[in-house]
Short mmCIF file of C-alpha atoms and ligand atoms in Angstrom, two decimals:
data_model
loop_
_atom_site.label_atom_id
_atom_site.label_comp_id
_atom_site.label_asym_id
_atom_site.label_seq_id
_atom_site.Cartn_x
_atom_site.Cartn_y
_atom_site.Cartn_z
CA UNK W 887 -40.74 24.91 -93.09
CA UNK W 888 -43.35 23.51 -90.93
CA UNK W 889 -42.09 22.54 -87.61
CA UNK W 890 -42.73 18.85 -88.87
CA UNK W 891 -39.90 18.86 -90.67
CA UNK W 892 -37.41 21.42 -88.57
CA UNK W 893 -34.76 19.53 -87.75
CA UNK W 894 -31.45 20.47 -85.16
CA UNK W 895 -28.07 21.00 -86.92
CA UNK W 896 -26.62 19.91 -83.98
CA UNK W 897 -28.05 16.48 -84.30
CA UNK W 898 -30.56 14.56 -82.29
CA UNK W 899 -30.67 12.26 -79.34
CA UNK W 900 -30.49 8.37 -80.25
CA UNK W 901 -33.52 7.37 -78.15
CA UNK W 902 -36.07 8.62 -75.54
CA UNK W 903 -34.08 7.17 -73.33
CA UNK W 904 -31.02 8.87 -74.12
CA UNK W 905 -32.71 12.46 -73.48
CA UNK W 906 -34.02 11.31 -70.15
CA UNK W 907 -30.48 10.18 -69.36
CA UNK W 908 -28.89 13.82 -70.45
CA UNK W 909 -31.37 15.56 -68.85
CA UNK W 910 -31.24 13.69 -65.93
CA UNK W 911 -27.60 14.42 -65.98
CA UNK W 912 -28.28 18.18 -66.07
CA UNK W 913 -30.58 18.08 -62.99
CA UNK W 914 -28.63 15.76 -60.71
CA UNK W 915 -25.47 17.31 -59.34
CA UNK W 916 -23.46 19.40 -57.18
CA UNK W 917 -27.30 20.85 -56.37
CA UNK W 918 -28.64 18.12 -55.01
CA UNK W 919 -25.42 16.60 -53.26
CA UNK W 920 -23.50 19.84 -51.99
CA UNK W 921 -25.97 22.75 -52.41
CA UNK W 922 -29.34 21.09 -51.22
CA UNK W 923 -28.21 20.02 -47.92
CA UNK W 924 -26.24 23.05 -46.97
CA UNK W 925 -29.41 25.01 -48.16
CA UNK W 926 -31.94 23.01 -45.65
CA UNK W 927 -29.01 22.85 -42.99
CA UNK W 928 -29.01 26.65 -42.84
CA UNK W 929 -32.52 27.32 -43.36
CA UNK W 930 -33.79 25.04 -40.44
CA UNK W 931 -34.74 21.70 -42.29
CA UNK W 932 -37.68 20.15 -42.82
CA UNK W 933 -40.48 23.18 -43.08
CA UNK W 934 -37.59 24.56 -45.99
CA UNK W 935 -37.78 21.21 -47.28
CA UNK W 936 -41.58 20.91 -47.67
CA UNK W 937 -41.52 24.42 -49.29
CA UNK W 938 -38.79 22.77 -51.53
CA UNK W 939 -40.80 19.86 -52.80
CA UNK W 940 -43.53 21.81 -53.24
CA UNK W 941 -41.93 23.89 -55.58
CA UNK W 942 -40.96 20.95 -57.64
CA UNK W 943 -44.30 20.14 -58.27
CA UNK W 944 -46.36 22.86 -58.96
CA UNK W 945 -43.73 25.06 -60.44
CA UNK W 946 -40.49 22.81 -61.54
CA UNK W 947 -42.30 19.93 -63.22
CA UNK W 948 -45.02 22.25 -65.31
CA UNK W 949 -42.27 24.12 -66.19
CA UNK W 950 -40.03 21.61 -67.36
CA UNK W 951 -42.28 20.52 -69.67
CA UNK W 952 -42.70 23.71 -71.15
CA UNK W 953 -39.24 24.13 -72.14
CA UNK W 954 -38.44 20.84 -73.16
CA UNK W 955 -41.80 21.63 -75.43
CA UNK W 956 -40.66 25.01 -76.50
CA UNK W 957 -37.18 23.70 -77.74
CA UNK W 958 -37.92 20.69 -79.61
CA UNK W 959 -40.52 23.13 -81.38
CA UNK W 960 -37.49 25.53 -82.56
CA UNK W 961 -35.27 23.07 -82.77
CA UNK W 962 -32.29 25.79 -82.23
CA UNK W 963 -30.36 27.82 -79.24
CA UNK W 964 -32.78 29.04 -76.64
CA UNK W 965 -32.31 32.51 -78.39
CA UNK W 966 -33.07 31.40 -81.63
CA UNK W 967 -35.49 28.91 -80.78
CA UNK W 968 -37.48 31.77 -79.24
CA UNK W 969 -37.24 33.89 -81.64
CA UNK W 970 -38.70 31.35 -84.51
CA UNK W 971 -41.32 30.41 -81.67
CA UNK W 972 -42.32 33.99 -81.44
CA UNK W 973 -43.00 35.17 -84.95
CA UNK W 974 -44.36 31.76 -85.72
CA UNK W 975 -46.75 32.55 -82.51
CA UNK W 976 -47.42 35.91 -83.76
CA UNK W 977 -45.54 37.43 -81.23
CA UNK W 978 -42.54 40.06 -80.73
CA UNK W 979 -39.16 39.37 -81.43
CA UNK W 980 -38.11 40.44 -78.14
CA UNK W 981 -38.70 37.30 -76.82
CA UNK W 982 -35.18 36.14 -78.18
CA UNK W 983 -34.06 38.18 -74.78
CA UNK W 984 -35.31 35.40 -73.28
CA UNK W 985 -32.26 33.32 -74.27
CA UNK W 986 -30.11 35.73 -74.00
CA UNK W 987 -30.70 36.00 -70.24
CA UNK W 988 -30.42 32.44 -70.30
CA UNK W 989 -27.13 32.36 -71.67
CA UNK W 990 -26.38 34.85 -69.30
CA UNK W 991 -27.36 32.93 -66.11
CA UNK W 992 -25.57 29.81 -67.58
CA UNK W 993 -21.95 31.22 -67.95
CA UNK W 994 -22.75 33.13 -64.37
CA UNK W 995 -23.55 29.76 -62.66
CA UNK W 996 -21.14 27.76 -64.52
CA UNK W 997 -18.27 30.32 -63.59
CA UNK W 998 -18.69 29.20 -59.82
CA UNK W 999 -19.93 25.40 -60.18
CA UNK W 1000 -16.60 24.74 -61.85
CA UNK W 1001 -15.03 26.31 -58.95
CA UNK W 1002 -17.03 24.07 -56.16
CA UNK W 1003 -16.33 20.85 -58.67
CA UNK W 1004 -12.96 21.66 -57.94
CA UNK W 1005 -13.15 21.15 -54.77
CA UNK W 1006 -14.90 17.61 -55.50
CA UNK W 1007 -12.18 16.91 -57.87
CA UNK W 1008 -9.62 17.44 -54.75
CA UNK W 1009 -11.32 15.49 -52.53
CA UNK W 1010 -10.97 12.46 -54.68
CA UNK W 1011 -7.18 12.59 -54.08
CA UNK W 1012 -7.72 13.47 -50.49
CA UNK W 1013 -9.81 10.53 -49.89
CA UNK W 1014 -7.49 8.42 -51.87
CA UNK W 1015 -4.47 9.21 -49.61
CA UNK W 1016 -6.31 8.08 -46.99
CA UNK W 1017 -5.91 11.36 -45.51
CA UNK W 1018 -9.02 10.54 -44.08
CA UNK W 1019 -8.43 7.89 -42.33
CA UNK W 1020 -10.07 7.89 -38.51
CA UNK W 1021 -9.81 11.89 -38.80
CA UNK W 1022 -11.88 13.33 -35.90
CA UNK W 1023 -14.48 16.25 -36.90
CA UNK W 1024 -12.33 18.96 -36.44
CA UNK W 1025 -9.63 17.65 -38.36
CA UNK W 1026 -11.71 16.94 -41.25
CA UNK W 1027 -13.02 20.75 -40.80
CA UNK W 1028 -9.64 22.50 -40.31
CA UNK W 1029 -8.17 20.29 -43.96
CA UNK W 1030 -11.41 21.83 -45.54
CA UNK W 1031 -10.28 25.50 -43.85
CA UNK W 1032 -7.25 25.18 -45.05
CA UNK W 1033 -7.79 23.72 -48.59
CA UNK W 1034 -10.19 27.00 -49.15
CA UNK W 1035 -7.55 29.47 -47.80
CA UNK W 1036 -5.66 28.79 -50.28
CA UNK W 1037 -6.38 30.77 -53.81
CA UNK W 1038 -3.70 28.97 -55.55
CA UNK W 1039 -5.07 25.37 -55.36
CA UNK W 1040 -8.89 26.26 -55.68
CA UNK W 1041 -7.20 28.32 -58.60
CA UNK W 1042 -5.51 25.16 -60.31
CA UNK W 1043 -8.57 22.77 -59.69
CA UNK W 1044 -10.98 25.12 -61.29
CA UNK W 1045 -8.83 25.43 -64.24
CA UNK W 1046 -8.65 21.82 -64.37
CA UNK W 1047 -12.35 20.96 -64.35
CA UNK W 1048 -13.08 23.62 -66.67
CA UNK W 1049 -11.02 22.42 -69.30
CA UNK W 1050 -12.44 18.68 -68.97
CA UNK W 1051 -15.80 20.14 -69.22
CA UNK W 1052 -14.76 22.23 -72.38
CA UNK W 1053 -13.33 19.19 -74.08
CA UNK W 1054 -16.76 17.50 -73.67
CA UNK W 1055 -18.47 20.27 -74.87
CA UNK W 1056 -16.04 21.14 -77.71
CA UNK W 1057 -16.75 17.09 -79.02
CA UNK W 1058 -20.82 17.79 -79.05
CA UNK W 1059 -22.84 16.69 -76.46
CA UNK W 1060 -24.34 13.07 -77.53
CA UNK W 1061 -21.14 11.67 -78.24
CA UNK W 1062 -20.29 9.14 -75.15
CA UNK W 1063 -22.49 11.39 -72.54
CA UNK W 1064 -25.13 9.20 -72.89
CA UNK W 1065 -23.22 5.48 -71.99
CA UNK W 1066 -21.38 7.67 -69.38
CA UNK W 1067 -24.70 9.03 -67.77
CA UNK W 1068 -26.35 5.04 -68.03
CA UNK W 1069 -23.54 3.36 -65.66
CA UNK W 1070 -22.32 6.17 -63.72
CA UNK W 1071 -26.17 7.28 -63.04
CA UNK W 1072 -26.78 4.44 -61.03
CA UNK W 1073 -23.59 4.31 -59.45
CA UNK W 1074 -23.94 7.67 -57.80
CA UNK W 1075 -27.22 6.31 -56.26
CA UNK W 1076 -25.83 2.94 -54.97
CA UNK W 1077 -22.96 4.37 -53.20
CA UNK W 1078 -25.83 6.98 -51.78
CA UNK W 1079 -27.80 4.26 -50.41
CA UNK W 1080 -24.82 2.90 -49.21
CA UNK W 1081 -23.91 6.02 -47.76
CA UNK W 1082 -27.30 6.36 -45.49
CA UNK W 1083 -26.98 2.66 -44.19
CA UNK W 1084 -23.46 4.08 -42.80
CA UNK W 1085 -25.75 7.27 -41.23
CA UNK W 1086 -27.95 4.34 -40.00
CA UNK W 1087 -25.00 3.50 -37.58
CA UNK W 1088 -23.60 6.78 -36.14
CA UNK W 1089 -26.84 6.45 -33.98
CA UNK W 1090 -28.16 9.76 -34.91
CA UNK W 1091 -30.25 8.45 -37.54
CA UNK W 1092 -33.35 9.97 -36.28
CA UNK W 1093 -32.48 12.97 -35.48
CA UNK W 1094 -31.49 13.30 -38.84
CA UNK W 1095 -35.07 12.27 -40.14
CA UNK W 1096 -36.98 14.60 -38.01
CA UNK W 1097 -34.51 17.56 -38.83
CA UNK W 1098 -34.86 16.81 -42.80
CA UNK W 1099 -38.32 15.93 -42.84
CA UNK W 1100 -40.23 17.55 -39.59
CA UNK W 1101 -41.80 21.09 -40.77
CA UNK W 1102 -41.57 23.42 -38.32
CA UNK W 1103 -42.35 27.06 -40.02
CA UNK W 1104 -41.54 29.12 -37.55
CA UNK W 1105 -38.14 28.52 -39.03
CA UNK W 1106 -39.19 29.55 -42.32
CA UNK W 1107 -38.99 33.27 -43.86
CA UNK W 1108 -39.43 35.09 -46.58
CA UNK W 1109 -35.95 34.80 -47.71
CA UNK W 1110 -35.98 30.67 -47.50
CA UNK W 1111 -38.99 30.60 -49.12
CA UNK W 1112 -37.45 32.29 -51.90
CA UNK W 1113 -34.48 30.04 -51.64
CA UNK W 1114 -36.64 27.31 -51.48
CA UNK W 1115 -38.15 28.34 -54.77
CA UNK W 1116 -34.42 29.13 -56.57
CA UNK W 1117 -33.28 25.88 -55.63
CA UNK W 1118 -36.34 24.13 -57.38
CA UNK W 1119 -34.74 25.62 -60.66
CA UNK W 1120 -31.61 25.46 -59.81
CA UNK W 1121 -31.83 21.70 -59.43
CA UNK W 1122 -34.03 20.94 -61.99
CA UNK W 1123 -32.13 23.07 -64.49
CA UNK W 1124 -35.03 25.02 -65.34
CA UNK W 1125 -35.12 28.81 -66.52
CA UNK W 1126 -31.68 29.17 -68.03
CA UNK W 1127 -32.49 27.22 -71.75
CA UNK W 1128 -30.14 23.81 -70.67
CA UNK W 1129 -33.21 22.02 -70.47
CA UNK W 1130 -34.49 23.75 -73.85
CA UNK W 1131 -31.14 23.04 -75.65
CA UNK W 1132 -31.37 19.25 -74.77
CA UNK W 1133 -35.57 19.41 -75.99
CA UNK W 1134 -34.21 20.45 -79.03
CA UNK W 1135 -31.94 16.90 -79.75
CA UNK W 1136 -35.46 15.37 -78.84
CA UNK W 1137 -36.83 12.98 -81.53
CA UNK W 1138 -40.75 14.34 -81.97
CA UNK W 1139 -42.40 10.93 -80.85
CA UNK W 1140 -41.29 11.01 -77.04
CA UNK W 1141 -43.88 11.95 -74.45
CA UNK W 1142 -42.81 15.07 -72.91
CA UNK W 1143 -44.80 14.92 -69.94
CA UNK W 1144 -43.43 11.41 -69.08
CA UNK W 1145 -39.66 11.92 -69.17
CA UNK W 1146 -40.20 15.30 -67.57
CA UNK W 1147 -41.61 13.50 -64.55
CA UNK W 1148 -38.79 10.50 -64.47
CA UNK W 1149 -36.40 13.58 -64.80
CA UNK W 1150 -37.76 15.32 -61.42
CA UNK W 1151 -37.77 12.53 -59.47
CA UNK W 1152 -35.01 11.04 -60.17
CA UNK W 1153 -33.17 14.06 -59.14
CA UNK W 1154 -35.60 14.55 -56.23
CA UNK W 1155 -34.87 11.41 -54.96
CA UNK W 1156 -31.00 11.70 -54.82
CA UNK W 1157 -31.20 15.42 -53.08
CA UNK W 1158 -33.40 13.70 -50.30
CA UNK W 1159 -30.64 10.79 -50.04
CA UNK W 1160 -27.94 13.23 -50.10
CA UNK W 1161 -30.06 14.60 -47.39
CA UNK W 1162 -30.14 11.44 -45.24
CA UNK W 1163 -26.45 10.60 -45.61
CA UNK W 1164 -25.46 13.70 -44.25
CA UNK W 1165 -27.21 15.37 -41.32
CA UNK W 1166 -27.03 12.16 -39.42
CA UNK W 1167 -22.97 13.09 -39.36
CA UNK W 1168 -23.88 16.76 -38.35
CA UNK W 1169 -25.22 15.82 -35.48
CA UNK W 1170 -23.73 12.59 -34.44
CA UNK W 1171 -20.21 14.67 -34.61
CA UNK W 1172 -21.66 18.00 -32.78
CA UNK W 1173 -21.47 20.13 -36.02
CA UNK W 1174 -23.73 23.11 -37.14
CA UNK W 1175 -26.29 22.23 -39.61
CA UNK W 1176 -25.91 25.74 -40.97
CA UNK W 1177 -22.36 25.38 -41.81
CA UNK W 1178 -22.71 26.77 -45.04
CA UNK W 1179 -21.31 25.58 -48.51
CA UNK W 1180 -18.59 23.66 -46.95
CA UNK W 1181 -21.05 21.16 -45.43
CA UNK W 1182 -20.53 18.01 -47.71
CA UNK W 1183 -16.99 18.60 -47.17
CA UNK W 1184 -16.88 18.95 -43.35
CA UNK W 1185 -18.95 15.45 -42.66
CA UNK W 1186 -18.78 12.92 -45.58
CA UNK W 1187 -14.65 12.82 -44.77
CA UNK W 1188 -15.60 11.87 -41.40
CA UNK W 1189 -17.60 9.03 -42.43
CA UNK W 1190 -15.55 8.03 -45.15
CA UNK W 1191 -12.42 8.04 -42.24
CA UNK W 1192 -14.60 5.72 -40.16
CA UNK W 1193 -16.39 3.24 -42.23
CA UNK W 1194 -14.87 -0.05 -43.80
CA UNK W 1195 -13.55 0.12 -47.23
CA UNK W 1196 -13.70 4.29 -46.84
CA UNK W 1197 -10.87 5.17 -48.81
CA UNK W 1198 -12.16 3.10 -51.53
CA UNK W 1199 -16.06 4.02 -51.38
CA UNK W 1200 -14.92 8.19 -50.48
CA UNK W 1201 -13.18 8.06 -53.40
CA UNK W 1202 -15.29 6.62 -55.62
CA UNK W 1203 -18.26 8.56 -54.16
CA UNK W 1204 -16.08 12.28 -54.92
CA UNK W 1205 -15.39 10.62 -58.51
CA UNK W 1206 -18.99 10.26 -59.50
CA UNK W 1207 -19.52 14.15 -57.89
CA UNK W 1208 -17.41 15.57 -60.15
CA UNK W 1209 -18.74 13.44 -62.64
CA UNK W 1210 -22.59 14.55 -61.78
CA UNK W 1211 -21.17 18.41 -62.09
CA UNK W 1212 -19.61 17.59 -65.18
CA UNK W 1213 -22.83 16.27 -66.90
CA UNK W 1214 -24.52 19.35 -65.59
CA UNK W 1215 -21.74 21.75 -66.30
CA UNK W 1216 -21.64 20.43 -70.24
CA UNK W 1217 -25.64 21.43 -70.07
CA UNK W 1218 -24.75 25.05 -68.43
CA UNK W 1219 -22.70 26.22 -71.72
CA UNK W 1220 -24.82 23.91 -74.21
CA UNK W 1221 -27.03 26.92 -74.69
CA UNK W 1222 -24.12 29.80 -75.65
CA UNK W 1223 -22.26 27.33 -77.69
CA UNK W 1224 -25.01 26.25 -79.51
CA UNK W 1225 -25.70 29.82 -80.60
CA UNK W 1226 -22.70 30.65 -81.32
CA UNK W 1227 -22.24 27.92 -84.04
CA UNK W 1228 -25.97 28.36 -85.42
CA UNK W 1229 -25.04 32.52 -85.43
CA UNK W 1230 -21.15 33.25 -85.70
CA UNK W 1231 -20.82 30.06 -88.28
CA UNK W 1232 -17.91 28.90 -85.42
CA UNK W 1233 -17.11 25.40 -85.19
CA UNK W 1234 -17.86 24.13 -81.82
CA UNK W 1235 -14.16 23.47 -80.85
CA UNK W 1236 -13.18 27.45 -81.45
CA UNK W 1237 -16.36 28.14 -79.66
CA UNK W 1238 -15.99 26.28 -76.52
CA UNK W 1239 -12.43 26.97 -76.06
CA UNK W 1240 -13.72 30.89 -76.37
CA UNK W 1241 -16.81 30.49 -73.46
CA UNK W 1242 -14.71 28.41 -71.14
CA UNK W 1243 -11.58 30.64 -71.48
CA UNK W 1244 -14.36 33.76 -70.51
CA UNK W 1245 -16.27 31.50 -67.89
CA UNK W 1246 -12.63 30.64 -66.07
CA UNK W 1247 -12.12 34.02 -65.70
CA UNK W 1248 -15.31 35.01 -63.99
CA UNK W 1249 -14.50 31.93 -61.20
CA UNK W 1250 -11.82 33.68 -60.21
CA UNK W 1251 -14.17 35.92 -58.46
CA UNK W 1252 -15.49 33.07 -56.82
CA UNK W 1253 -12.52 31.16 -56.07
CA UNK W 1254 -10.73 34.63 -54.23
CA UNK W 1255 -14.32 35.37 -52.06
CA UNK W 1256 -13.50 32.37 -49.98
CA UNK W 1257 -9.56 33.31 -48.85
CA UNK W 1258 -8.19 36.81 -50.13
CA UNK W 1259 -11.42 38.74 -51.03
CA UNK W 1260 -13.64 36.97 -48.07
CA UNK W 1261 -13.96 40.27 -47.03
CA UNK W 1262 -15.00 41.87 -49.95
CA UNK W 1263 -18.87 42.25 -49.56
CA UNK W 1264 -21.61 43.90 -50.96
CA UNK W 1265 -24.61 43.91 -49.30
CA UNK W 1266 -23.33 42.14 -47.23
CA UNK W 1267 -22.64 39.02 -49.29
CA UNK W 1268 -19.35 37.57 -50.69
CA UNK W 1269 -18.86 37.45 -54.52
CA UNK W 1270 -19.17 34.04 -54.62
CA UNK W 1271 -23.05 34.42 -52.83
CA UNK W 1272 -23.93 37.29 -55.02
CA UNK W 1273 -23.60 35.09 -57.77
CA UNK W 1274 -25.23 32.55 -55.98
CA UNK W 1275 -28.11 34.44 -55.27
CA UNK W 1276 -28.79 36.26 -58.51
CA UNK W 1277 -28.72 33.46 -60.43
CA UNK W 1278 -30.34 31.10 -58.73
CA UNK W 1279 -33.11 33.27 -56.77
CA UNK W 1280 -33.81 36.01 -59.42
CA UNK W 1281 -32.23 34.99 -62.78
CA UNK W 1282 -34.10 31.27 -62.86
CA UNK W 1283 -37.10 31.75 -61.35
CA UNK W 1284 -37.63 34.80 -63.44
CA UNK W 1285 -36.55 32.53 -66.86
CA UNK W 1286 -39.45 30.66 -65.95
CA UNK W 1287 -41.48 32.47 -65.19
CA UNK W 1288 -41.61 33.65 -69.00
CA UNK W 1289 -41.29 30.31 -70.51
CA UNK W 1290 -44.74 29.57 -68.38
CA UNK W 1291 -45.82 32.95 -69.38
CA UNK W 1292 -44.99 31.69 -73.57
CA UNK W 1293 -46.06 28.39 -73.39
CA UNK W 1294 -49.19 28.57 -71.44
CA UNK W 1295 -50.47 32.37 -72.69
CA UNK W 1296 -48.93 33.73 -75.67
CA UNK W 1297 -48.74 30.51 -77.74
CA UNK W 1298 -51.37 29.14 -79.57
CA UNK W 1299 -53.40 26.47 -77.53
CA UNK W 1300 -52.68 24.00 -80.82
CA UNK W 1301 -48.74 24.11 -80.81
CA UNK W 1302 -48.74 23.41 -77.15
CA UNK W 1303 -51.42 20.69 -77.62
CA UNK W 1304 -49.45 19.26 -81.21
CA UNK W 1305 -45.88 18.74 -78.95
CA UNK W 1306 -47.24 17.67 -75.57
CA UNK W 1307 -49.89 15.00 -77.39
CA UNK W 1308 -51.22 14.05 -73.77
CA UNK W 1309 -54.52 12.77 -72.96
CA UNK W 1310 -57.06 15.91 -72.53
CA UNK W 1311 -56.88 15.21 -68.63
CA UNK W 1312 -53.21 15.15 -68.88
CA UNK W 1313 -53.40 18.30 -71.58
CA UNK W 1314 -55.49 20.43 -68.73
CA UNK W 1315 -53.88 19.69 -65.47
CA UNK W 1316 -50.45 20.75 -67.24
CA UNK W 1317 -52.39 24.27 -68.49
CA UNK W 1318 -53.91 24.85 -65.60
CA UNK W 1319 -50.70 24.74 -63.34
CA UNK W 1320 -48.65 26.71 -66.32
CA UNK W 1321 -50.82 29.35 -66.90
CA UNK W 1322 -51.79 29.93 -62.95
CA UNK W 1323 -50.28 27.81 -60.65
CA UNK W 1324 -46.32 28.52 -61.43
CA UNK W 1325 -46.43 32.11 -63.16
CA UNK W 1326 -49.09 33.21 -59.81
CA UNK W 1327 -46.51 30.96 -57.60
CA UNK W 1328 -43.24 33.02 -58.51
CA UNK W 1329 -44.74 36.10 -58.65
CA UNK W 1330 -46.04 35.77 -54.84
CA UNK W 1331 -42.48 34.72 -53.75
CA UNK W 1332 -40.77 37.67 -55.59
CA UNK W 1333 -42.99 40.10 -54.53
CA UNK W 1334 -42.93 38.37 -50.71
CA UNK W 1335 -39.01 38.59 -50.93
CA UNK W 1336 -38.85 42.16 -51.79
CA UNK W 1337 -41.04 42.73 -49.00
CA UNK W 1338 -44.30 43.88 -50.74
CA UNK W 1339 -46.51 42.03 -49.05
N1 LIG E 2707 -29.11 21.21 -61.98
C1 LIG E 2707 -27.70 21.33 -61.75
C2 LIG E 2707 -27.41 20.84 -60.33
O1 LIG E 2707 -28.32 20.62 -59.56
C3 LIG E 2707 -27.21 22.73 -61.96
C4 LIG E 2707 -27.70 23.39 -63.19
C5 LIG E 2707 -28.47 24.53 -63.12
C6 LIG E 2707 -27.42 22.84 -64.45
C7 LIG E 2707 -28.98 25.14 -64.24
C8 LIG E 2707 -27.91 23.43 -65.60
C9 LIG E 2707 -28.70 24.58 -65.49
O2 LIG E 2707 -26.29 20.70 -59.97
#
């Protein structure tokens, strides 16, 4: 079969638009809203942030494009899309591992997102009860201490978003994720804007500017830089096959390099909002930008308890959160399910229920590191940042850094050129930074972080 005529089993998006919609849904969530703030806050701001954006370009968009290229060429799973890729390319089988790894990184970061989504999907009811309501700074912190302390309830609202994600996943991904992704998109955004008008007001406005966006790199390391670099995938969804899977729903006539580019800034955009919205609170309230994962939790409340109409704007704003993770949870698992039906013959139903009964029980890990088992550490990390830290500063970056290594060495200059159908200029400037810029890029920050050079 020529790759013409390969077509998914699992069916195919309606439109461009609708894959730019999915993907976009992938990319923007509890990264760019809870992680990418608490990140920067702890890593000193704006020199991390720089380092950040810079990794979007030269490493996350190239890179993007390569996998959305690589799967609509299979047309499969990432593991058996790279596996047909291979021998078509003339190459070894063992790039299937690829997937596999991907698969692997998926359930891993899924097993912890669902836990954190939890906590978004409390906070809707929190906000709703006006609990909120003209709460100073440290009662807003000492509700968040609390609501972690307790296993049992992080326990019960990780079960509860993982089964809401499972019944998405169990129904197939196009069905109603696109309509969903078109209104709620947008939504998340407004509210966002509305958000940093409030930050406009606590008088700390600038401060938050010049802390998000001043680079001062004497505050940078080695480690942040790697951080820096793991967060690029991480947000993007890059390295792991999610952004493969949806590539392979993608009718052949859509211009890769295009929606790849609406894809990363879209989600760019709404990290550096998130951004805005919330270090203005930090500081106007006296709290520590390095506060850690709990962040979001500790200064949106407080705004939300001050501001007109809070109750009703808080909770909307934690609805379309857990709505953003969901999107990009459903992506997380697309990869394992998809295999799993194309492999094991399983219907999707028996195979979701299987992968999210497995991926609950790996969150409990997570879910005890931040009351019972906060003192379990290795290396001096918590479960919960192990996780955190092999998946998204080894596992991604090192995904793709072999998707660049496929697409830009070891397949033949003709496939690449057939899916990405750019103009020459276009064609070269995407080689160029896949074959050099990202592979070279990675490999410097790896080999910084382990302290080689
Ligand atoms: N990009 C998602 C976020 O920023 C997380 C994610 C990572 C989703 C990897 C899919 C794959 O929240």
């Amino acid at each position: 079969m020529t790759t013409e005529q390969r077509t998914s089993i699992h069916g195919q998006w309606s439109t461009r638009m609708a894959f730019i919609l999915a993907a976009t849904g992938s990319a923007v969530g509890l990264g760019n809203i809870w992680k990418f703030p608490y990140i920067a806050g702890e890593n000193g701001g704006g020199a991390f942030v720089l380092v950040y954006l810079c990794c979007i370009a030269a490493i996350g968009v190239p890179i993007m494009m390569a996998e959305v290229m690589l799967g609509r060429r299979g047309r499969q799973s990432p593991i058996n899309t790279m596996a047909t890729l291979a021998t078509e390319e003339g190459r070894p089988q063992f790039w299937s591992l690829l997937g596999w790894m991907g698969v692997l990184a998926g359930f891993l970061i899924l097993s912890y997102y669902s836990v954190i989504a939890g906590w978004a999907l409390s906070y809707v009811f929190r906000t709703a009860s006006g609990m909120f309501v003209g709460a100073t700074a440290d009662g807003v912190g000492s509700i968040f201490s609390q609501f972690i302390a307790s296993a049992e309830s992080l326990l019960a609202w990780h079960t509860i978003f993982m089964v809401a994600t499972m019944i998405i996943v169990a129904r197939g991904v196009q069905h109603g994720l696109e309509k969903a992704v078109r209104y709620l998109m947008p939504l998340l955004f407004i509210l966002l804007v509305i958000l940093v008008f409030y930050s406009m007001t606590t008088g700390y406005f600038s401060e938050g500017l010049v802390f998000l966006f001043t680079a001062d790199f004497s505050k940078i390391t080695t480690g942040s830089i790697l951080i820096a670099m793991g967060h690029a995938f991480f947000t993007l969804s890059l390295g792991m096959g999610a952004i493969m899977v949806y590539g392979s729903y993608l009718p052949k006539d859509t211009s890769i390099a295009k929606a790849s580019m609406i894809i990363a800034s879209a989600d760019t955009v709404v990290a550096l909002l998130a951004g805005m919205v919330i270090f203005p609170i930090v500081f106007a309230n006296g709290l520590e930008p390095g506060a850690g994962p709990g962040l979001i939790f500790k200064t949106l409340p407080i705004a939300f308890g001050q501001m007109d109409a809070g109750v009703l704007i808080g909770t909307l704003f934690f609805i379309l959160l857990v709505f953003a993770a969901w999107t990009s949870a459903i992506s997380l698992i697309e990869p394992a399910v998809a295999w799993l039906v194309e492999n094991k013959s399983m219907n999707r139903i028996y195979a979701s229920v299987w992968i999210g009964i497995a991926t609950w029980f790996m969150g409990i890990g997570t879910v005890l590191s931040f009351n019972i088992g906060s003192n379990v550490k290795w290396l001096d990390k918590t479960f919960f940042d192990l996780l955190d830290n092999l998946t998204a500063n080894i596992m991604l970056p090192l995904g793709g850094l072999f998707i660049a290594i496929f697409a830009g060495w070891l397949m033949r200059e003709q496939s690449s050129r057939d899916e990405l159908a750019s103009t020459e200029k276009g064609y070269v400037i995407w080689q160029i930074l896949v074959r050099y810029v990202s592979p070279v890029a990675v490999m410097i920050v790896f080999l910084n972080a382990i302290g080689v050079f």
